[in-house]
Short mmCIF file of C-alpha atoms and ligand atoms in Angstrom, two decimals:
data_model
loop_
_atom_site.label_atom_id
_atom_site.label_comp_id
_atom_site.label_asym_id
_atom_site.label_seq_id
_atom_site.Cartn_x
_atom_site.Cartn_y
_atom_site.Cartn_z
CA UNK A 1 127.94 111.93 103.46
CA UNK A 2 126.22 109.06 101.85
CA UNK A 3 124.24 105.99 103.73
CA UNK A 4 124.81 106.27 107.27
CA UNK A 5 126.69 103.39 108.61
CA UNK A 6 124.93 101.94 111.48
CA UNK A 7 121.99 101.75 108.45
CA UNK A 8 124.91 99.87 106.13
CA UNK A 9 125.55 97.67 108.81
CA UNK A 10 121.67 97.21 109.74
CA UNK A 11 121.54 96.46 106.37
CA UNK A 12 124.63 94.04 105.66
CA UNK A 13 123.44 92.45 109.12
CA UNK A 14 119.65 91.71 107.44
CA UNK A 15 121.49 90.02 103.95
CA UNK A 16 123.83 88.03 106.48
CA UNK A 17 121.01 85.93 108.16
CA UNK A 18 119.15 85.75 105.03
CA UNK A 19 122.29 83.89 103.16
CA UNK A 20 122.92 81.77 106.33
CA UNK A 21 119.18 80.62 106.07
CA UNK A 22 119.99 80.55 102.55
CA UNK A 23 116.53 82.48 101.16
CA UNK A 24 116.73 82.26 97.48
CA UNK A 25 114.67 85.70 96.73
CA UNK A 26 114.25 88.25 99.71
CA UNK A 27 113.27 92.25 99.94
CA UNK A 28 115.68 94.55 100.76
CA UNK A 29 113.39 97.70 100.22
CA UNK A 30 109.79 97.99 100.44
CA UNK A 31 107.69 100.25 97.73
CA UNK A 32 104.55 101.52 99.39
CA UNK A 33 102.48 103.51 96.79
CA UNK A 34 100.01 104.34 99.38
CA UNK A 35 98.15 106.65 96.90
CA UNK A 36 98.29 107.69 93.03
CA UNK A 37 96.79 110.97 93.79
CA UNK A 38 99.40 113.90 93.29
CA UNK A 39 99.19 117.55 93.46
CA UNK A 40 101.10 117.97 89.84
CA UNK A 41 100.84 116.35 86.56
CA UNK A 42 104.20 115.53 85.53
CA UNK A 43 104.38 114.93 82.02
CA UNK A 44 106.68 111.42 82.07
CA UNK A 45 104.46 109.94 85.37
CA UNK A 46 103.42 106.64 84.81
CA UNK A 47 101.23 107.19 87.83
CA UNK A 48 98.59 109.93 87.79
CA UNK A 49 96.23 108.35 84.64
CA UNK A 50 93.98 106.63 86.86
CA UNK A 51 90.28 107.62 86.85
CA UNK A 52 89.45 109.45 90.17
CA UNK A 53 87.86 106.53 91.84
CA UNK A 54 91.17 104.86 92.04
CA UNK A 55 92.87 108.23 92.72
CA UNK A 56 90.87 108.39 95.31
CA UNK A 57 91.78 104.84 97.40
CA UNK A 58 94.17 104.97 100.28
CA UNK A 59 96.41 102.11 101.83
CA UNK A 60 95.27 102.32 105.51
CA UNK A 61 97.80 102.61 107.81
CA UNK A 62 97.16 99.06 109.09
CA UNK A 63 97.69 97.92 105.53
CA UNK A 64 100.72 99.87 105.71
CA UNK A 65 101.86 97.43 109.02
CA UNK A 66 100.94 94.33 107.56
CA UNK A 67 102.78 95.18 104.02
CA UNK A 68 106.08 95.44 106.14
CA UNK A 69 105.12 92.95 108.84
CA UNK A 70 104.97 90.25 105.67
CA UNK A 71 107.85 91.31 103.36
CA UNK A 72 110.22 91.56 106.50
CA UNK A 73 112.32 94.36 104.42
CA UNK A 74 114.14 95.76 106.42
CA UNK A 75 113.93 100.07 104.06
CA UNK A 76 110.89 101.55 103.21
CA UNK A 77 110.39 103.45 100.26
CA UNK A 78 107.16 105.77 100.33
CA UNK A 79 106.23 106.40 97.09
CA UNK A 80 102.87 107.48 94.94
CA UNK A 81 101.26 109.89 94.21
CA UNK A 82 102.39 112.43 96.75
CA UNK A 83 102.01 110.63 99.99
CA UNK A 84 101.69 113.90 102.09
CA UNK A 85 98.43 114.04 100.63
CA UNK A 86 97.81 111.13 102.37
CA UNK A 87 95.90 112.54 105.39
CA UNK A 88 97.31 108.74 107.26
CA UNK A 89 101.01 109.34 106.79
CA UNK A 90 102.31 110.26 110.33
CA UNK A 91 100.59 107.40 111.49
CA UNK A 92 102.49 105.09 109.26
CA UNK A 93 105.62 107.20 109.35
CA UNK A 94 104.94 106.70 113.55
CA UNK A 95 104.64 102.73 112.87
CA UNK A 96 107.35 102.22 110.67
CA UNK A 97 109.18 104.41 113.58
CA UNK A 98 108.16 102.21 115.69
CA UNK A 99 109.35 98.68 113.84
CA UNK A 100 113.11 100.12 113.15
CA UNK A 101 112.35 100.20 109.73
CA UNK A 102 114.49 103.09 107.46
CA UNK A 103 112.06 105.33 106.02
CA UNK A 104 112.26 107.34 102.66
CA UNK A 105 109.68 109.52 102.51
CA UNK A 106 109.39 110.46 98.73
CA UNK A 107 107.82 113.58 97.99
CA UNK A 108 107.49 116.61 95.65
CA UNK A 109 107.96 118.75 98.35
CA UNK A 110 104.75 120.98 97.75
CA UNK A 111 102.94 120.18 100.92
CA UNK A 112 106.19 120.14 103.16
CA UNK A 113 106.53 123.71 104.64
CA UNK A 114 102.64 122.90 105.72
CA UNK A 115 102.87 119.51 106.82
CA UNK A 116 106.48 119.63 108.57
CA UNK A 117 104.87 119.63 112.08
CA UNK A 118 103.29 116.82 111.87
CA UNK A 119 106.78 114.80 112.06
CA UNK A 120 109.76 114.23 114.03
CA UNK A 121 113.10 114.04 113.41
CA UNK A 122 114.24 110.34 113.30
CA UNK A 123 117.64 108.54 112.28
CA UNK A 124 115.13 106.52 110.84
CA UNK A 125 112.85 108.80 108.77
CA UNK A 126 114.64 110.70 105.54
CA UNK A 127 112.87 112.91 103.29
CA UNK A 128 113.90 112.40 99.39
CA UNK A 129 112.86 115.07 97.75
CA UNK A 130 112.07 115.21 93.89
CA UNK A 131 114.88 117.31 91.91
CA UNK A 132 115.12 116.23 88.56
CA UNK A 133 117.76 118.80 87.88
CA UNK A 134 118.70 122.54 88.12
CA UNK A 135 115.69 125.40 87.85
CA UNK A 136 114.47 125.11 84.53
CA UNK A 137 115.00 121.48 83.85
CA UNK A 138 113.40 120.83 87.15
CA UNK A 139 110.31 122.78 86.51
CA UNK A 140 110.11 121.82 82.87
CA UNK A 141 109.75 118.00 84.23
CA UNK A 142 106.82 118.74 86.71
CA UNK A 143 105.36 120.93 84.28
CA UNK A 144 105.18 124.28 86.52
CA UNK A 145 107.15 127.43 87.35
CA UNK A 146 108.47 127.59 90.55
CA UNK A 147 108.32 124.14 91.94
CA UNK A 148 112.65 123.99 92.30
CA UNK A 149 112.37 126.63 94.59
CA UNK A 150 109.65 125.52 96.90
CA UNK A 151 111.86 122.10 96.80
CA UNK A 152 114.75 124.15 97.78
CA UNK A 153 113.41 125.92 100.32
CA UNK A 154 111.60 122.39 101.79
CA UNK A 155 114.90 121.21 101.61
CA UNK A 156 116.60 123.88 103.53
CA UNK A 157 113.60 123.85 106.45
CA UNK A 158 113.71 120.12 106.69
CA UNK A 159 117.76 120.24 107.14
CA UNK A 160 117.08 123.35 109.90
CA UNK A 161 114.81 120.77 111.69
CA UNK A 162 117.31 118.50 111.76
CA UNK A 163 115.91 115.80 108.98
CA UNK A 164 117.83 113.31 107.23
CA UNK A 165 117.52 114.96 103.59
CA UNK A 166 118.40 113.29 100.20
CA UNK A 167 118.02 114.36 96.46
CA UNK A 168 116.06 111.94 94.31
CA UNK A 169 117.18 112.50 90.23
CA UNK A 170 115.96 111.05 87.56
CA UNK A 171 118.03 111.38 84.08
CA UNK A 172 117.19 111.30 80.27
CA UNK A 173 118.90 111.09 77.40
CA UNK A 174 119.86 114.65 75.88
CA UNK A 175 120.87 115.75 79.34
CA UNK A 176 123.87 118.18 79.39
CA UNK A 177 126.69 116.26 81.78
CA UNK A 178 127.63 119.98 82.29
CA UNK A 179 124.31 120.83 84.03
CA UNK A 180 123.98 118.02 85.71
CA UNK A 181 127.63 118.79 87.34
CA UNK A 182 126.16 121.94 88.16
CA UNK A 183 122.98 120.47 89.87
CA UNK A 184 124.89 118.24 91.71
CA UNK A 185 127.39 120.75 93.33
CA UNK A 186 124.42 122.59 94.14
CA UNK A 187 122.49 120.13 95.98
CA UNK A 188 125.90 118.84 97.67
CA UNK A 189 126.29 122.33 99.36
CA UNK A 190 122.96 121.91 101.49
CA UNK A 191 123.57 119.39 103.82
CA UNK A 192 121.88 116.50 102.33
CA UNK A 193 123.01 112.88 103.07
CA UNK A 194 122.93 112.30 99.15
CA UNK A 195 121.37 112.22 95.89
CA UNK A 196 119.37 109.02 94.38
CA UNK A 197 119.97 108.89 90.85
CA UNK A 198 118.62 107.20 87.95
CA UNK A 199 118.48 106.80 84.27
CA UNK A 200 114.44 107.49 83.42
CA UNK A 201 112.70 104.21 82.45
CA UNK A 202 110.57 104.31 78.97
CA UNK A 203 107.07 102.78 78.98
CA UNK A 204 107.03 101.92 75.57
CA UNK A 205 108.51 99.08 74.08
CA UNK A 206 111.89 99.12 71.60
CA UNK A 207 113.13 97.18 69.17
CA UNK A 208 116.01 95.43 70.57
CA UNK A 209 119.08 97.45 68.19
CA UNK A 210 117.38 100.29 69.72
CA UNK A 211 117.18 99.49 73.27
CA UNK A 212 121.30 98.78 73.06
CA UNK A 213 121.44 102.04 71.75
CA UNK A 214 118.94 103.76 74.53
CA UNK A 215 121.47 101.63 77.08
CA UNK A 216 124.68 102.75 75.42
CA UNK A 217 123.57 106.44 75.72
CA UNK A 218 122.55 106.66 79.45
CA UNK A 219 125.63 104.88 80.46
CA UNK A 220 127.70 107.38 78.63
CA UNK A 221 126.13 110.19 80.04
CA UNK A 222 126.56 108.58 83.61
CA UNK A 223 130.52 108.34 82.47
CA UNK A 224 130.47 112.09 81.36
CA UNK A 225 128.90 112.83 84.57
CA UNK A 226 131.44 110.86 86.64
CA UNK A 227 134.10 112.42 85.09
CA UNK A 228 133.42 115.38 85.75
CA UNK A 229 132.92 114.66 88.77
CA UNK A 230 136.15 113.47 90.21
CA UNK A 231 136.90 115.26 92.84
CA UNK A 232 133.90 117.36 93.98
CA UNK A 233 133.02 115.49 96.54
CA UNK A 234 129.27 114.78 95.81
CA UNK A 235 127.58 111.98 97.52
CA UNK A 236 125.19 109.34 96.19
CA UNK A 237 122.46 107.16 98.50
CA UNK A 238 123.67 104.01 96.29
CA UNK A 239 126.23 101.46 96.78
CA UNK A 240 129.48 102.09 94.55
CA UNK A 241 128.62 99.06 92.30
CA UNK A 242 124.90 100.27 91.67
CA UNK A 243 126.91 103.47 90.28
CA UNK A 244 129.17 101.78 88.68
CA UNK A 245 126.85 99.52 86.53
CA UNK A 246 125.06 102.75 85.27
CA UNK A 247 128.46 104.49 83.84
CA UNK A 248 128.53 100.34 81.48
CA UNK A 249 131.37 98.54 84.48
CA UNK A 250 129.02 96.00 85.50
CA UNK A 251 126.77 93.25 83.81
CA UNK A 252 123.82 93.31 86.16
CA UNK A 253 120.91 90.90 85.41
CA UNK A 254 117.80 92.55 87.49
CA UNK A 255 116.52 91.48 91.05
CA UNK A 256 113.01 92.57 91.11
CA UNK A 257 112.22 90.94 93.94
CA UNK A 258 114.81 92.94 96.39
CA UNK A 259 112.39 95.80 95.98
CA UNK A 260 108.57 94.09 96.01
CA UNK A 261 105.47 97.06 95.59
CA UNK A 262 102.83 97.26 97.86
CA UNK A 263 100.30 99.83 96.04
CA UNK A 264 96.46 100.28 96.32
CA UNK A 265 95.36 97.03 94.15
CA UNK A 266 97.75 94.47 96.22
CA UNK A 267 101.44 93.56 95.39
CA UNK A 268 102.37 94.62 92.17
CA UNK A 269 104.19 92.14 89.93
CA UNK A 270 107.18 92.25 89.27
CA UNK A 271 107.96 96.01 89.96
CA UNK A 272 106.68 99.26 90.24
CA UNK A 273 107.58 99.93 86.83
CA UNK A 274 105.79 97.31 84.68
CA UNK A 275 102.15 98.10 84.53
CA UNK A 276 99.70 95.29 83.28
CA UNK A 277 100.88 91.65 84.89
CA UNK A 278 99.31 91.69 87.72
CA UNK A 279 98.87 91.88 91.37
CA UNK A 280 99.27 89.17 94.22
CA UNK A 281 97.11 89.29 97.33
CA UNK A 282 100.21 88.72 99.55
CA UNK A 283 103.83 88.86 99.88
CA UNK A 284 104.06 85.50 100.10
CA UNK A 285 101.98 84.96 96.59
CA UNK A 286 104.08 87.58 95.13
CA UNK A 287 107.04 85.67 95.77
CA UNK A 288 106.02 82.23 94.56
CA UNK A 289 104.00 83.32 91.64
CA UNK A 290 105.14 85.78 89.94
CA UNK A 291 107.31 84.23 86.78
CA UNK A 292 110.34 85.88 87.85
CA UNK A 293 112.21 84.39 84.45
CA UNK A 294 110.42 86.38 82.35
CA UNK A 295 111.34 89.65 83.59
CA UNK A 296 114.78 91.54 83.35
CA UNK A 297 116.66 93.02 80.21
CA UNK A 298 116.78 90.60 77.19
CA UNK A 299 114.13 88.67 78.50
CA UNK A 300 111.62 90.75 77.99
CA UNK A 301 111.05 93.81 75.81
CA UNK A 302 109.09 96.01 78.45
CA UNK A 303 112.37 96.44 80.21
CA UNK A 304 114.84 96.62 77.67
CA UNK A 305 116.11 100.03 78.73
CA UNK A 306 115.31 99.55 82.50
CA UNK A 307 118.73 100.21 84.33
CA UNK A 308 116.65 101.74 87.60
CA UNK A 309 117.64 101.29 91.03
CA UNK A 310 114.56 98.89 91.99
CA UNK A 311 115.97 96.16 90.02
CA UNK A 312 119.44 96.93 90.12
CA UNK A 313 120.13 98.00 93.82
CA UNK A 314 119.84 94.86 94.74
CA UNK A 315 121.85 93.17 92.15
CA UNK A 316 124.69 95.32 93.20
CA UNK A 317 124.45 94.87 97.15
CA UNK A 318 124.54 90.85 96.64
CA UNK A 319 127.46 91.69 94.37
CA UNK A 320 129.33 94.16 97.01
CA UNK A 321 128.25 91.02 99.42
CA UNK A 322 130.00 88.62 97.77
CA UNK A 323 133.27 90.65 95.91
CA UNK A 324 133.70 93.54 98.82
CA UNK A 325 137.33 93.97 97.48
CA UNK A 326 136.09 95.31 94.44
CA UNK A 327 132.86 97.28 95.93
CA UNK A 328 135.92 98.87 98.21
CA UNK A 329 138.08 99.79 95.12
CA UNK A 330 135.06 101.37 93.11
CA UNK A 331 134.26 103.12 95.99
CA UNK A 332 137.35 104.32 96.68
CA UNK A 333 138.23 105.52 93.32
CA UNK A 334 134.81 105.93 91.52
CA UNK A 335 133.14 104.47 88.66
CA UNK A 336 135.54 103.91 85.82
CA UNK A 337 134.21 106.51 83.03
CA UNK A 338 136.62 104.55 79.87
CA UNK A 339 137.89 102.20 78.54
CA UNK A 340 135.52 99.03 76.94
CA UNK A 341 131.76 98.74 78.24
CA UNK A 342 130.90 94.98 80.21
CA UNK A 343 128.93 93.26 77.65
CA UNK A 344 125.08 93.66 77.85
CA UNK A 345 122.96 90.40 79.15
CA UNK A 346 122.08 88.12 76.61
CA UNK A 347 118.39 88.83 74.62
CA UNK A 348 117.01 85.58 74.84
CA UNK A 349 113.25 85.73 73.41
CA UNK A 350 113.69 85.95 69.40
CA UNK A 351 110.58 88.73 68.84
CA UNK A 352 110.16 91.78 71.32
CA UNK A 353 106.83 92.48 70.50
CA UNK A 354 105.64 88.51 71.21
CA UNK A 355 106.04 89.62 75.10
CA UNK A 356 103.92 92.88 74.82
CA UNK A 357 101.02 92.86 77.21
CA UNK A 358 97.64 94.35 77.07
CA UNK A 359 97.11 96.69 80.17
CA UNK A 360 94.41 95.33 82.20
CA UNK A 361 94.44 98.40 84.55
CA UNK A 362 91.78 101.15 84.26
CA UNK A 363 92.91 104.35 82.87
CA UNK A 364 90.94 107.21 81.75
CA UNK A 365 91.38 110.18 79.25
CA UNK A 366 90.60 113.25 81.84
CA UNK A 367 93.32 116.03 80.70
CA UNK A 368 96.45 115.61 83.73
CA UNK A 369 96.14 119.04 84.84
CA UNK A 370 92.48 117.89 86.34
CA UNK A 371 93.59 115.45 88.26
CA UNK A 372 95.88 117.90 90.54
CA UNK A 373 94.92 117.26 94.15
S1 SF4 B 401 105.41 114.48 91.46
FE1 SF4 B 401 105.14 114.14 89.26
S2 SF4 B 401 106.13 112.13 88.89
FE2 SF4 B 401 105.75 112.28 91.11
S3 SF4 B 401 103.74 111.31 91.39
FE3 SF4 B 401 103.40 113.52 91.14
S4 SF4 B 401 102.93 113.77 88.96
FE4 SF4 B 401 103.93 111.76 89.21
S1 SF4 B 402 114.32 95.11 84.50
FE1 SF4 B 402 113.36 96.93 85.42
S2 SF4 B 402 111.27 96.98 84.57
FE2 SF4 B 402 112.07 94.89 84.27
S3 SF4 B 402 111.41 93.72 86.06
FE3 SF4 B 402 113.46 94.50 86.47
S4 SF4 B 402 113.10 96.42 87.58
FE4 SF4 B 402 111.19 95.90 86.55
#
């Protein structure tokens, strides 16, 4: 099924004005992390180590409005934490609603059987619901029996209400192409619009021989995946150049900005990702300074194996933008999964660990399994 197309056109309408005014840096997708507090302890979340007073902060829903009503973007991506914790949400599901904003509601799906009632079906409200794979690798990532199928089943009752549904996948390394074929057919058969895919990011930092290497290995496993999926029909919520430029076609340098983060300590530079550079007090500060030259792969070690879609999305929109011919043609025929790799971008700082940076964020050393909501 993929993106539906009055939102493509929405969207392709949005970049359109923003090239005639000719904007140098613009959002195309909001990420509102309107809470950290979850109700599991995943063991790869880069998200749940805060101590419980900042567990504890909410974005109010009128600091929900003015996040969008400055950024302008014209997707929302509701992230955390598990934001139907957030006792808020409908509200700012309601006011996003309201401002024809496309809503992705991201969420474990724990609390969705309970909390279902409390929204309406909406072309522009989706619920992406966190699969990282079939039962056991699923329930091995969150850490808990039994969460793939309470996420099936909040699947199925969202579809029966008549939701916009879609899968949201993160791979790693050592993944069996197999299995993920597997998980993919499976999710295709229940009516979702698609599945949002992407290779896990690494907090740490890695020599650079080793990040080509980290690279080299997700984007084959993307072309094993690809291939064997010719044919089966599955559909992705990405443009065909995003998926391309995971399976090693494209040489994408990142656009951070296309997908700014709105989270509980201000606007998170330069991505939801990077922890410990800081936060702006507006969009507008974000924008002009944040050093948007130091960030991206090769220029800076923290994302040397970063191929996610918050800085790549965009890349690959602007690209289907200005070479549609050959957005079409992937599209058409898929990702190419052989023949030579595109070259990666050049590494242009000499010493990886001369750009490390001290976290200047709070953490604390409570065990995870405390924190559960
Ligand atoms: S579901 Fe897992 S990855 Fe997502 S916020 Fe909760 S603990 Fe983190
Ligand atoms: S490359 Fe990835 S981690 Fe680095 S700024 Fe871009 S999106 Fe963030």
């Amino acid at each position: 099924m993929g993106v539906p197309l009055k939102q493509q056109i929405g969207l392709g309408m949005y970049i359109l004005g923003k090239k005639l005014r000719r904007e140098k840096r613009y959002p195309l997708v909001l990420m509102l992390e309107p809470l950290f507090r979850c109700n599991l302890a995943c063991s790869g979340c880069g998200k749940i180590d805060y101590p419980d007073h900042i567990l504890d902060k909410r974005i109010s829903v009128q600091e929900a409005m003015d996040a969008i009503d400055e950024c302008g973007a014209p997707v929302v991506s509701i992230a955390g934490g598990e934001p139907l914790i957030h006792k808020e949400m409908p509200q700012i599901v309601e006011g996003y609603i309201r401002k024809k904003k496309y809503i992705y509601l991201c969420t474990n799906a724990l609390l969705l059987k309970k909390r279902i009632k409390d929204y309406t079906p909406s072309p522009y409200l989706t619920f992406s619901i966190h699969l990282d794979g079939n039962r056991d690798r699923h329930d091995a990532s969150v850490c808990q029996d039994g969460v793939f199928e309470r996420a099936i089943d909040a699947v199925r009752l969202a579809r029966e209400k008549g939701f916009r549904v879609t899968v949201n996948c993160t791979l790693f390394q050592g993944e069996s192409p197999q299995e993920v074929a597997e998980f993919f057919d499976h999710v295709n058969t229940l009516g979702i619009e698609g599945v949002t895919v992407a290779p896990g990011f690494s907090y740490e930092r890695a020599p650079q021989q080793q990040v080509f290497l980290q690279r080299k290995g997700s984007k084959e496993l993307f072309r094993d995946i690809f291939r064997l999926g010719k044919g089966r029909g599955w559909a992705f919520n990405h443009s065909s150049l995003y998926l391309d430029f995971i399976a090693g076609n494209q040489n994408y340098a990142c656009t951070a900005w296309g997908n700014p983060t709105r989270n509980v300590f201000g606007w998170q530079k330069p991505c939801y990702l990077l922890v410990g550079e800081g936060y702006a007090p507006t969009f507008e500060a974000l924008i002009e300074d944040t050093d948007w030259d130091n960030y991206g792969v090769g220029r800076n070690a923290k994302c040397g194996n970063c191929m996610v879609h918050c800085g790549f999305e965009a890349t690959a929109v602007n690209d289907a933008f200005a070479n549609p011919l050959k957005a079409l043609r992937v599209s058409i025929r898929g990702p190419r999964t052989s023949g030579p790799m595109a070259p990666e971008q050049p590494f242009i700082y000499d010493n990886p660990d001369s750009q490390s940076v001290e976290l200047t964020v709070e953490t604390d050393s409570q065990d995870r399994s405390e924190r559960v909501a």
